[in-house]
Short mmCIF file of C-alpha atoms in Angstrom, two decimals:
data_model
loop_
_atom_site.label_atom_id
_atom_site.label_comp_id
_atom_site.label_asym_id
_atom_site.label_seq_id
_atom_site.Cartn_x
_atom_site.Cartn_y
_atom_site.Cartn_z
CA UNK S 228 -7.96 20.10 6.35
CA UNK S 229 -8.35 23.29 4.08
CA UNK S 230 -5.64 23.88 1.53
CA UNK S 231 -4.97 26.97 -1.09
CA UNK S 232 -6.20 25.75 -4.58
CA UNK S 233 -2.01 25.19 -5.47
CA UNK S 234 -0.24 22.78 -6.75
CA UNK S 235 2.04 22.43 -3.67
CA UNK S 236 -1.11 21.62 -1.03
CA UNK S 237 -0.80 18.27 -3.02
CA UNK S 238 2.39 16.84 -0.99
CA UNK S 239 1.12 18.63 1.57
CA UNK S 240 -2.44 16.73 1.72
CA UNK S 241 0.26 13.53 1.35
CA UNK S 242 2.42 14.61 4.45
CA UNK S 243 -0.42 15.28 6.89
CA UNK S 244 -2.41 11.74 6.19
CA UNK S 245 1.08 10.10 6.67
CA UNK S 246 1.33 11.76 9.94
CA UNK S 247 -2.36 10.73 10.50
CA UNK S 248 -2.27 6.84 9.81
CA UNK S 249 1.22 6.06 11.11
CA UNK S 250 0.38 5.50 14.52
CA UNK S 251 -2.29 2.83 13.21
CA UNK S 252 -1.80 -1.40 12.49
CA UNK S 253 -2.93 -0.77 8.58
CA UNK S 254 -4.04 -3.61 6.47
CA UNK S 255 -3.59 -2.56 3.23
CA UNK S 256 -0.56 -0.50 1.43
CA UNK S 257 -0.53 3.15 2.65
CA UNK S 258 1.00 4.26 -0.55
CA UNK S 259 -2.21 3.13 -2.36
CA UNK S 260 -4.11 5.79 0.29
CA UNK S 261 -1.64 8.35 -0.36
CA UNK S 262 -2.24 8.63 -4.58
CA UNK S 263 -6.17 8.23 -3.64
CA UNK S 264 -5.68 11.41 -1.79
CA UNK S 265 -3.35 13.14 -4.32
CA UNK S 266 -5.94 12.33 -7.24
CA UNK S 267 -8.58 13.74 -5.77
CA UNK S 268 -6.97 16.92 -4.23
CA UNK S 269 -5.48 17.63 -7.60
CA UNK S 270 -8.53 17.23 -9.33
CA UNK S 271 -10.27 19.63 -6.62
CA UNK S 272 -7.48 22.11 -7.55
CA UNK S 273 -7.96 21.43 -11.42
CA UNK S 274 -11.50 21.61 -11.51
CA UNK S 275 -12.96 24.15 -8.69
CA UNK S 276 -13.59 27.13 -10.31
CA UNK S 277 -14.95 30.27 -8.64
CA UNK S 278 -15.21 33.89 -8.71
CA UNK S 279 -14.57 34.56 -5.04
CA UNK S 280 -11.16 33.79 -3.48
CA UNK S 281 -11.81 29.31 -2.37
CA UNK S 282 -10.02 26.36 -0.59
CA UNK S 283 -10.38 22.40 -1.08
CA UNK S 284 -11.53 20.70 2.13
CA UNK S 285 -10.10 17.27 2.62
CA UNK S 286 -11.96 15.06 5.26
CA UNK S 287 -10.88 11.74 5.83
CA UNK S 288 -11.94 9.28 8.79
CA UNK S 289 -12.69 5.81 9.69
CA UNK S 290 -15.51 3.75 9.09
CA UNK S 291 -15.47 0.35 11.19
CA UNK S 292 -12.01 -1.08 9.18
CA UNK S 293 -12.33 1.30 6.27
CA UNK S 294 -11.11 4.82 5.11
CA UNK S 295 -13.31 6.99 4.30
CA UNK S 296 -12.26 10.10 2.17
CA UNK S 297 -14.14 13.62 1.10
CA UNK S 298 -12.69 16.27 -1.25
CA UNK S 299 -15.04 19.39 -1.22
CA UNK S 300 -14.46 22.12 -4.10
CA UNK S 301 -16.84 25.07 -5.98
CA UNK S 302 -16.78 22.68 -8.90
CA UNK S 303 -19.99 21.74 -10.37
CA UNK S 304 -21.05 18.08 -9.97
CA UNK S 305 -21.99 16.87 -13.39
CA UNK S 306 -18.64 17.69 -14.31
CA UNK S 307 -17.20 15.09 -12.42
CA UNK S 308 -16.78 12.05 -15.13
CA UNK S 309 -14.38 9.18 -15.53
CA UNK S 310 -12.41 9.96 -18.94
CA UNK S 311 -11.34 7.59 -21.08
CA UNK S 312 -7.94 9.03 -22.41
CA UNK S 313 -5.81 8.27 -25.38
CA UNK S 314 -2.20 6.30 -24.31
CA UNK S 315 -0.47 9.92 -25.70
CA UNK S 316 -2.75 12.31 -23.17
CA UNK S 317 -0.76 13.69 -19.99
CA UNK S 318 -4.10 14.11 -18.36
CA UNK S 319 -7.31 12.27 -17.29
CA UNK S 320 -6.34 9.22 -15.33
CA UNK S 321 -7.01 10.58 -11.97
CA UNK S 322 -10.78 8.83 -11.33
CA UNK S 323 -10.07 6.26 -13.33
CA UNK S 324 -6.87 5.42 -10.66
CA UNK S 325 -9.29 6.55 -7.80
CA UNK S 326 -11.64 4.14 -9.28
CA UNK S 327 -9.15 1.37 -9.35
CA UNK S 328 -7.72 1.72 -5.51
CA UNK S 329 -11.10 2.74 -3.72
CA UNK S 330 -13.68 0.02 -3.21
CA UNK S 331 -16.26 2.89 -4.09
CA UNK S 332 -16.66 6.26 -4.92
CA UNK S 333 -19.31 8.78 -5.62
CA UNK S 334 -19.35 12.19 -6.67
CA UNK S 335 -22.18 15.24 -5.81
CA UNK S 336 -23.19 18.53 -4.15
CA UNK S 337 -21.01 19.53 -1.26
CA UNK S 338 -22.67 20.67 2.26
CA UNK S 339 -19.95 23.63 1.64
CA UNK S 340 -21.24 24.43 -2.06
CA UNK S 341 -19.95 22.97 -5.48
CA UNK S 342 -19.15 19.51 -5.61
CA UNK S 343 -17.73 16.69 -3.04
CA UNK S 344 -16.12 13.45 -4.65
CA UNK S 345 -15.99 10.93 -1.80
CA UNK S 346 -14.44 7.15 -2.05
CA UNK S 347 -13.70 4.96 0.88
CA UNK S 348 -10.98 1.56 0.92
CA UNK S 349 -12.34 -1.21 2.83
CA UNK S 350 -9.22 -2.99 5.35
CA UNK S 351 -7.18 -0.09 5.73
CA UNK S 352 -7.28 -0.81 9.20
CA UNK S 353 -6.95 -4.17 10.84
#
């Protein structure tokens, strides 16, 4: 999926990977999927930063029962970080949420350019 770096390709990244896994027996809470998803395409859309007109490429797919997910942007890698925010900041949960539903998660260069933050959920399907 490619998606304009705007705040509305969020529910839209949401509405297409509900389409995507409702056909499937899931084993764990789709909903928990679904804010994976939205963390990480809203930190793409945050974060990538580039002088040339860019997109956020969302992959996901299965791996034997698991879901795998990539999130491609022109951000730089080492900038990728799990934050440690005060209880008064309105930002800088998103990893450490993506870090609390994913099993794991991993962050580096991008086959596209810029970075790719990747995290898979083991039992999402039965």
């Amino acid at each position: 999926m490619a998606l304009h770096p705007v705040a509305e390709s969020v529910p839209r990244a949401r509405r297409w990977f509900r389409k995507f896994i409702a056909p499937y027996d899931q084993g764990c809470p789709v909903e928990d999927c679904v804010l994976l998803i939205s963390e990480l395409v809203t930190n793409a859309i945050v974060h990538g930063k580039s002088d040339e007109p860019w997109i956020v490429r969302v992959r996901w797919f299965r791996v034997g029962a698991s879901l795998r997910v990539e999130v491609h942007n022109p951000g730089l890698p080492e900038n990728v970080r799990l934050r440690c925010p005060e209880a008064d900041d309105s930002h800088g949960r998103g990893l450490l949420l993506v870090d609390f539903i994913a099993d794991s998660w991993h962050t580096g260069a991008s086959r596209f350019g810029g970075t790719v933050v990747s995290s898979e959920i083991a039992g999402v399907w039965q």
